[in-house]
XYZ file of N, CA and C in Angstrom:
534
model
N 2.673 14.512 39.979
C 2.059 14.140 39.515
C 1.802 13.586 41.104
N 0.579 12.644 40.353
C 0.513 12.579 41.898
C -0.467 10.734 40.859
N -0.796 9.490 42.334
C -1.650 8.784 41.581
C -3.464 8.772 42.071
N -3.712 8.073 40.826
C -5.092 8.322 40.906
C -4.953 7.415 42.212
N -6.477 7.317 42.514
C -7.687 6.267 43.835
C -7.331 5.397 43.444
N -6.172 4.788 43.283
C -6.005 2.829 43.800
C -4.898 2.952 44.010
N -3.902 1.755 44.357
C -3.323 1.810 45.398
C -1.729 1.818 44.971
N -0.991 3.017 45.406
C 0.544 3.115 45.445
C 1.320 1.723 44.348
N 0.961 1.160 44.291
C 2.218 0.409 44.559
C 0.985 0.159 42.552
N 0.175 0.815 42.724
C 0.450 0.311 40.738
C 0.676 1.491 39.858
N 0.417 2.231 40.560
C 2.165 3.487 39.884
C 2.959 3.130 39.315
N 3.594 2.217 38.635
C 4.664 0.943 38.318
C 4.598 0.917 36.792
N 3.161 0.521 37.315
C 2.680 0.559 36.156
C 1.957 1.839 35.135
N 2.524 2.704 35.813
C 2.395 3.737 34.728
C 0.998 4.738 34.956
N 0.238 4.211 35.241
C -0.943 4.831 36.005
C -0.810 6.747 37.112
N 0.181 7.215 35.898
C 0.061 7.863 36.768
C -1.244 9.150 35.880
N -1.653 10.330 37.313
C -2.610 11.861 36.214
C -1.000 13.150 36.418
N -0.849 13.565 34.364
C 0.162 14.214 34.462
C -1.100 16.132 34.678
N -1.926 16.779 35.752
C -2.640 17.211 35.387
C -3.406 16.708 34.971
N -4.361 17.854 33.552
C -4.963 17.646 33.359
C -6.277 16.551 32.908
N -4.728 15.624 31.589
C -4.714 15.041 30.848
C -5.144 14.194 30.913
N -4.642 12.822 32.777
C -4.873 11.989 32.907
C -4.496 11.357 31.673
N -3.648 10.570 32.293
C -1.918 10.822 31.356
C -1.280 9.650 31.568
N -1.892 8.383 31.952
C -1.981 7.376 32.593
C -2.181 5.732 31.595
N -2.878 6.050 30.863
C -3.115 4.386 30.448
C -1.869 3.315 30.756
N -1.831 1.839 30.601
C -0.999 0.841 30.486
C -0.599 2.198 29.013
N 1.281 1.335 28.708
C 0.903 1.000 27.109
C 1.675 -0.078 27.231
N 1.123 -0.827 25.791
C 2.383 -2.227 25.349
C 2.548 -2.924 26.756
N 1.560 -2.937 27.177
C 1.477 -3.696 28.882
C 1.391 -5.201 27.878
N 2.839 -6.263 29.066
C 2.285 -7.436 27.915
C 0.323 -8.277 28.783
N -0.133 -8.323 27.803
C -1.279 -9.269 28.868
C -0.753 -10.454 28.915
N -0.268 -11.125 29.003
C 0.170 -12.279 29.997
C 0.428 -11.452 31.455
N 0.431 -11.371 31.461
C 0.784 -11.379 33.014
C 0.016 -10.857 34.419
N -1.163 -10.308 33.522
C -1.955 -9.825 33.802
C -2.455 -9.086 34.730
N -1.960 -8.078 33.073
C -2.066 -6.755 33.538
C -3.167 -6.227 33.220
N -4.849 -7.065 32.585
C -4.953 -6.823 32.380
C -6.314 -6.504 33.859
N -5.791 -7.197 34.059
C -6.314 -7.362 35.812
C -6.428 -5.521 36.019
N -5.782 -4.582 36.681
C -5.465 -3.598 35.668
C -6.754 -2.026 35.275
N -6.237 -3.592 34.400
C -6.933 -2.479 33.488
C -9.185 -2.318 33.721
N -8.332 -3.141 34.458
C -10.063 -3.796 34.242
C -10.301 -2.891 35.252
N -9.706 -2.654 36.655
C -10.058 -2.086 37.586
C -9.848 -0.405 37.100
N -9.126 -0.249 36.546
C -9.109 1.495 35.883
C -10.886 1.460 35.677
N -10.897 1.379 34.487
C -12.408 1.266 33.809
C -13.512 0.994 34.156
N -13.729 0.145 36.181
C -14.812 0.226 37.129
C -14.654 1.286 37.374
N -13.205 1.305 38.075
C -13.004 2.736 38.827
C -13.517 3.832 37.907
N -13.929 4.332 36.706
C -14.030 5.304 36.191
C -15.526 5.342 36.295
N -15.901 4.553 36.431
C -17.495 4.826 36.459
C -18.164 5.726 35.216
N -17.759 4.934 34.185
C -18.320 5.634 33.147
C -19.360 4.335 32.938
N -19.398 3.608 32.409
C -20.651 2.241 32.383
C -20.399 1.550 33.854
N -22.412 1.325 33.391
C -23.170 1.320 34.171
C -22.139 -0.569 34.821
N -23.545 -1.250 36.605
C -22.990 -2.205 36.369
C -21.599 -3.215 36.368
N -21.214 -4.612 34.823
C -21.453 -5.580 34.452
C -20.737 -6.519 34.662
N -21.303 -6.891 36.565
C -21.621 -7.677 36.909
C -20.519 -8.669 36.719
N -19.466 -8.255 36.730
C -17.848 -9.010 37.400
C -17.797 -9.291 35.249
N -18.516 -9.451 34.517
C -17.681 -9.735 33.267
C -17.005 -9.539 32.759
N -16.704 -8.321 32.601
C -15.217 -8.050 31.787
C -13.955 -8.710 32.202
N -14.102 -8.532 34.059
C -12.956 -9.387 34.252
C -12.406 -11.139 34.195
N -14.224 -11.883 33.861
C -14.224 -13.200 33.453
C -14.038 -13.045 32.179
N -14.668 -11.865 31.219
C -13.560 -13.001 30.187
C -12.811 -12.888 29.652
N -12.180 -11.929 30.526
C -9.855 -11.315 30.308
C -9.693 -12.863 31.441
N -10.626 -13.560 31.700
C -9.576 -15.181 33.117
C -9.721 -15.590 31.593
N -10.621 -16.184 30.948
C -11.200 -17.058 30.540
C -10.011 -16.892 29.151
N -10.550 -16.000 28.421
C -8.854 -15.499 27.478
C -7.836 -16.031 27.340
N -7.278 -16.296 29.259
C -5.736 -15.592 28.774
C -5.950 -16.787 29.234
N -6.599 -17.791 29.303
C -5.850 -19.328 29.646
C -6.005 -19.986 28.074
N -7.134 -19.400 27.110
C -6.943 -20.198 26.135
C -5.378 -20.667 25.272
N -5.404 -21.031 24.992
C -4.794 -21.466 24.356
C -3.873 -20.516 22.843
N -5.173 -20.017 22.292
C -3.923 -19.668 21.474
C -5.416 -17.823 20.948
N -5.688 -16.558 19.971
C -5.945 -15.985 20.049
C -7.083 -15.849 18.702
N -7.844 -15.321 18.580
C -8.952 -15.366 17.254
C -8.195 -15.168 16.288
N -8.539 -15.467 14.322
C -7.630 -14.993 13.863
C -8.110 -13.774 13.459
N -9.275 -13.629 13.738
C -10.534 -12.274 13.384
C -10.166 -10.832 14.087
N -9.157 -10.929 15.675
C -9.027 -9.446 16.258
C -7.590 -9.786 15.853
N -7.481 -8.394 16.224
C -5.876 -7.299 15.198
C -6.330 -5.727 16.368
N -5.190 -6.148 17.513
C -4.558 -6.975 17.572
C -4.110 -8.507 18.656
N -3.652 -9.555 19.013
C -4.481 -10.079 20.021
C -4.363 -9.165 20.788
N -5.972 -9.465 21.984
C -6.301 -8.804 23.416
C -7.096 -10.317 24.064
N -6.622 -10.410 25.205
C -7.923 -10.508 26.055
C -9.424 -10.480 26.210
N -9.410 -9.534 25.436
C -11.238 -9.483 25.093
C -11.308 -8.741 23.037
N -10.804 -10.212 22.822
C -11.111 -10.211 21.526
C -12.475 -9.571 20.902
N -12.557 -8.607 20.492
C -12.526 -7.218 19.726
C -12.820 -7.782 17.654
N -14.005 -8.275 16.329
C -12.921 -8.098 15.378
C -12.969 -6.198 14.853
N -12.581 -5.596 13.768
C -11.985 -4.030 13.206
C -14.207 -3.919 12.999
N -14.980 -5.186 12.864
C -16.240 -3.957 12.572
C -16.826 -3.979 14.194
N -16.345 -5.057 15.055
C -16.847 -4.003 16.863
C -16.530 -3.113 16.725
N -14.635 -2.758 16.741
C -14.604 -1.930 17.912
C -14.747 -0.697 16.098
N -14.886 -0.495 14.818
C -16.070 0.559 13.930
C -16.916 0.774 14.534
N -17.867 -0.857 15.252
C -19.592 0.203 15.666
C -19.646 0.787 17.122
N -18.438 0.894 18.040
C -17.653 1.490 18.906
C -18.132 2.751 19.232
N -17.364 2.878 17.899
C -16.847 4.086 17.742
C -17.636 5.060 17.045
N -18.818 3.856 15.797
C -20.027 5.116 15.315
C -21.987 4.869 15.356
N -22.232 4.097 16.865
C -22.686 4.283 17.273
C -23.375 5.516 18.124
N -24.570 6.053 18.127
C -24.749 7.176 18.339
C -25.427 7.285 19.312
N -25.994 5.424 19.968
C -26.223 5.064 21.322
C -24.981 5.036 22.551
N -23.956 5.487 21.784
C -22.157 5.373 22.752
C -21.799 6.450 23.259
N -23.009 7.891 22.106
C -21.688 9.199 21.661
C -21.459 10.186 23.510
N -22.633 9.228 24.276
C -22.438 10.596 26.064
C -21.143 9.386 27.089
N -21.337 7.638 26.168
C -19.547 7.142 27.157
C -18.866 7.504 27.110
N -18.739 7.372 25.129
C -17.467 8.679 24.178
C -17.380 9.440 25.369
N -17.681 10.702 25.746
C -17.420 11.983 25.517
C -16.765 11.745 26.822
N -17.862 10.821 28.353
C -17.129 10.515 29.911
C -16.201 10.093 29.409
N -15.348 9.040 28.231
C -14.061 8.480 28.719
C -13.145 9.922 27.832
N -14.058 10.390 27.087
C -12.994 11.375 26.831
C -12.393 12.419 28.401
N -13.654 12.957 28.307
C -13.374 13.653 29.050
C -13.226 12.830 30.882
N -12.681 12.035 30.927
C -12.414 10.959 32.016
C -10.929 10.373 31.610
N -11.039 10.056 30.735
C -9.933 9.110 30.804
C -7.931 9.621 29.692
N -9.451 11.186 28.743
C -8.483 12.221 27.928
C -8.246 11.116 26.890
N -9.178 10.192 26.541
C -8.844 9.734 25.116
C -10.194 9.460 23.852
N -9.696 10.331 22.948
C -11.502 10.015 22.197
C -10.854 8.987 20.754
N -12.635 8.303 21.444
C -11.957 6.935 21.041
C -13.402 6.647 19.549
N -13.272 7.684 19.209
C -13.829 7.918 17.472
C -11.880 7.752 17.311
N -10.701 8.272 17.086
C -10.007 8.202 16.522
C -9.538 6.582 16.479
N -9.883 6.343 18.826
C -8.340 4.956 17.823
C -8.565 4.200 16.986
N -6.673 3.615 16.891
C -6.910 2.285 15.784
C -6.735 1.376 16.262
N -6.744 0.161 15.510
C -7.218 -1.220 16.524
C -5.941 -1.905 17.155
N -4.674 -1.157 16.187
C -3.286 -1.625 17.127
C -2.928 -0.823 17.697
N -4.278 -0.157 18.494
C -4.657 0.625 20.008
C -4.699 -0.171 21.345
N -5.428 -1.186 20.595
C -6.371 -2.000 21.169
C -5.338 -2.749 22.178
N -4.359 -2.422 21.320
C -2.739 -3.078 22.283
C -3.001 -2.262 23.762
N -2.752 -1.987 24.031
C -3.127 -1.085 25.816
C -4.374 -2.354 26.222
N -3.533 -2.433 27.145
C -5.431 -3.637 27.876
C -6.382 -2.423 28.802
N -6.337 -0.714 28.160
C -7.089 -0.664 29.245
C -7.844 -0.035 27.917
N -7.324 0.215 26.948
C -7.683 0.864 25.368
C -9.332 -0.205 25.224
N -8.978 -1.774 25.628
C -8.855 -3.295 25.088
C -10.656 -3.011 26.163
N -9.928 -3.088 27.230
C -10.923 -2.829 28.540
C -12.025 -2.718 28.230
N -10.836 -0.510 27.594
C -13.087 -0.159 26.969
C -13.834 -0.680 25.482
N -12.702 -0.355 25.303
C -13.593 -1.097 23.862
C -14.924 -2.502 24.303
N -13.869 -3.648 25.122
C -15.107 -3.839 24.910
C -16.209 -3.226 26.436
N -16.061 -2.876 27.418
C -17.420 -2.412 27.564
C -17.915 -1.304 26.681
N -17.420 -0.906 25.807
C -18.055 -0.563 24.735
C -18.988 -1.336 23.687
N -18.618 -2.274 23.223
C -19.539 -3.592 22.652
C -20.873 -3.748 24.020
N -19.672 -4.259 25.182
C -21.880 -4.627 25.959
C -22.002 -3.340 26.138
N -22.401 -2.766 26.537
C -23.164 -1.215 26.304
C -23.902 -1.009 25.574
N -23.493 -2.301 24.070
C -24.407 -1.790 23.272
C -25.321 -3.095 23.040
N -25.218 -3.792 23.784
C -25.862 -5.302 24.058
C -27.770 -5.689 24.741
N -27.102 -4.548 25.949
C -27.998 -4.154 27.187
C -27.367 -4.376 28.598
N -28.387 -4.836 28.989
C -27.512 -5.213 30.627
C -27.209 -6.234 30.772
N -25.810 -6.508 31.270
C -25.538 -7.670 30.984
C -26.227 -7.768 32.422
N -25.648 -10.130 32.071
C -26.791 -10.845 33.258
C -26.411 -10.603 34.204
N -26.460 -11.440 35.191
C -25.247 -11.319 36.847
C -25.313 -12.620 36.827
N -26.220 -14.154 36.345
C -26.106 -15.292 36.210
C -24.490 -15.564 35.372
N -23.563 -16.551 35.994
C -22.247 -15.997 34.872
C -22.746 -17.818 33.894
N -24.236 -18.248 33.957
C -24.350 -18.980 33.292
C -24.508 -18.883 31.847
N -25.192 -17.235 31.741
C -25.798 -15.779 30.688
C -24.228 -15.196 30.312
N -23.498 -15.095 30.980
C -22.471 -14.198 30.569
C -21.803 -15.204 30.028
N -21.664 -16.260 29.921
C -21.145 -17.263 29.572
C -22.049 -17.453 27.859
N -22.855 -17.463 27.739
C -23.374 -17.250 26.139
C -23.171 -15.768 25.436
N -23.251 -15.161 26.324
C -22.864 -14.011 25.929
C -21.366 -13.338 24.920
N -20.533 -14.227 26.866
C -19.343 -14.170 25.324
C -18.640 -14.491 23.845
N -20.080 -15.603 23.975
C -19.911 -17.231 23.346
C -20.074 -16.544 21.975
N -21.463 -15.489 22.273
C -22.346 -14.718 21.073
C -21.065 -13.249 20.611
N -20.405 -12.685 21.845
C -19.957 -11.523 21.281
C -18.692 -11.268 21.185
N -17.727 -12.597 21.671
C -16.484 -12.303 22.144
C -16.345 -13.587 21.120
N -16.523 -15.177 21.680
C -15.873 -16.463 20.454
C -16.532 -16.883 20.257
N -16.868 -16.736 19.130
C -18.223 -17.589 18.762
C -17.569 -19.386 19.007
N -16.118 -19.102 18.377
C -15.750 -20.660 18.665
C -15.836 -20.946 20.123
N -15.656 -20.364 21.233
C -15.845 -20.418 22.447
C -16.191 -22.475 23.048
N -16.730 -22.280 24.208
C -17.477 -23.168 25.146
C -17.892 -22.801 26.120
N -19.782 -22.983 26.070
C -19.728 -21.778 27.541
C -19.111 -22.718 28.602
N -19.361 -24.134 28.690
C -19.344 -25.279 29.407
C -17.266 -24.575 29.747
N -16.543 -24.163 28.869
C -15.080 -23.698 29.297
C -15.205 -22.476 30.040
N -16.114 -21.823 29.396
C -16.339 -19.780 30.255
C -16.426 -20.292 32.153
N -17.487 -21.240 32.228
C -18.086 -21.499 33.158
C -17.104 -21.517 34.189
N -16.743 -22.485 33.836
C -15.882 -23.792 35.070
C -14.508 -22.836 34.649
N -13.986 -21.486 34.033
C -12.822 -20.706 34.107
C -13.709 -19.846 35.599
N -14.604 -19.856 35.284
C -15.159 -18.184 35.818
C -15.358 -18.981 36.970
N -15.747 -19.848 37.586
C -15.941 -20.837 39.396
C -15.260 -21.285 40.026
N -13.523 -21.107 39.617
C -12.809 -22.016 39.752
C -12.298 -21.016 40.739
N -11.813 -19.685 39.587
C -10.498 -18.195 39.816
C -11.593 -18.232 40.864
N -10.878 -17.580 41.718
C -11.309 -17.171 42.832
C -11.098 -15.651 42.610
N -10.612 -14.969 41.930
C -10.303 -13.471 42.149
C -12.083 -12.600 40.725
N -12.496 -13.681 39.920
C -13.879 -13.633 39.787
C -14.599 -12.872 40.706
N -15.856 -12.021 39.787
C -15.923 -11.278 40.657
C -17.461 -10.516 40.909
N -18.803 -10.838 41.712
C -20.451 -10.921 41.238
C -20.776 -12.358 42.010
N -21.496 -13.030 41.667
C -22.660 -14.214 41.632
C -22.281 -15.073 41.119
N -21.830 -16.280 42.169
C -21.040 -17.204 41.413
C -22.735 -17.839 40.865
N -23.563 -17.876 40.703
C -25.044 -18.734 39.906
C -24.984 -18.628 39.443
N -26.211 -19.522 38.730
C -25.860 -20.154 37.473
C -26.192 -21.309 36.958
């Protein structure tokens, strides 16, 4: 067994490959410990999705700093998706090529993923990335990303809170403009 392209120290997160199956997904990790950053890196390095201009990481940062999780997301996640949104990622025809890349590159048959499997940070990040793919190009400006987050991830969210956290957190990717 060997690690994938990221640093060796991430092998402790279970990011190992075993032959062709790519059996490396982080299982039942505690999202509050920052494992979402590893999940973001896995999704980005898979090169399945177009450039997200840092929104995947920003949503996770903002949601992880909130005091609670939305009631309609099961299970709780830093990428809060409803059951309907998950089903949309599994059924929309326009996502079939992305679901096939997920199957080939990551060994995950997306159409069989259950909402409970979204406890796995990588699965949750994949779900969020698929959802973003249904929306269209992700804006590069933080203020526009904040509006997208509020509309699709957290209806009760405050756009100003998103922009504040995104600009304050030095781990944010992409331009600071907005």
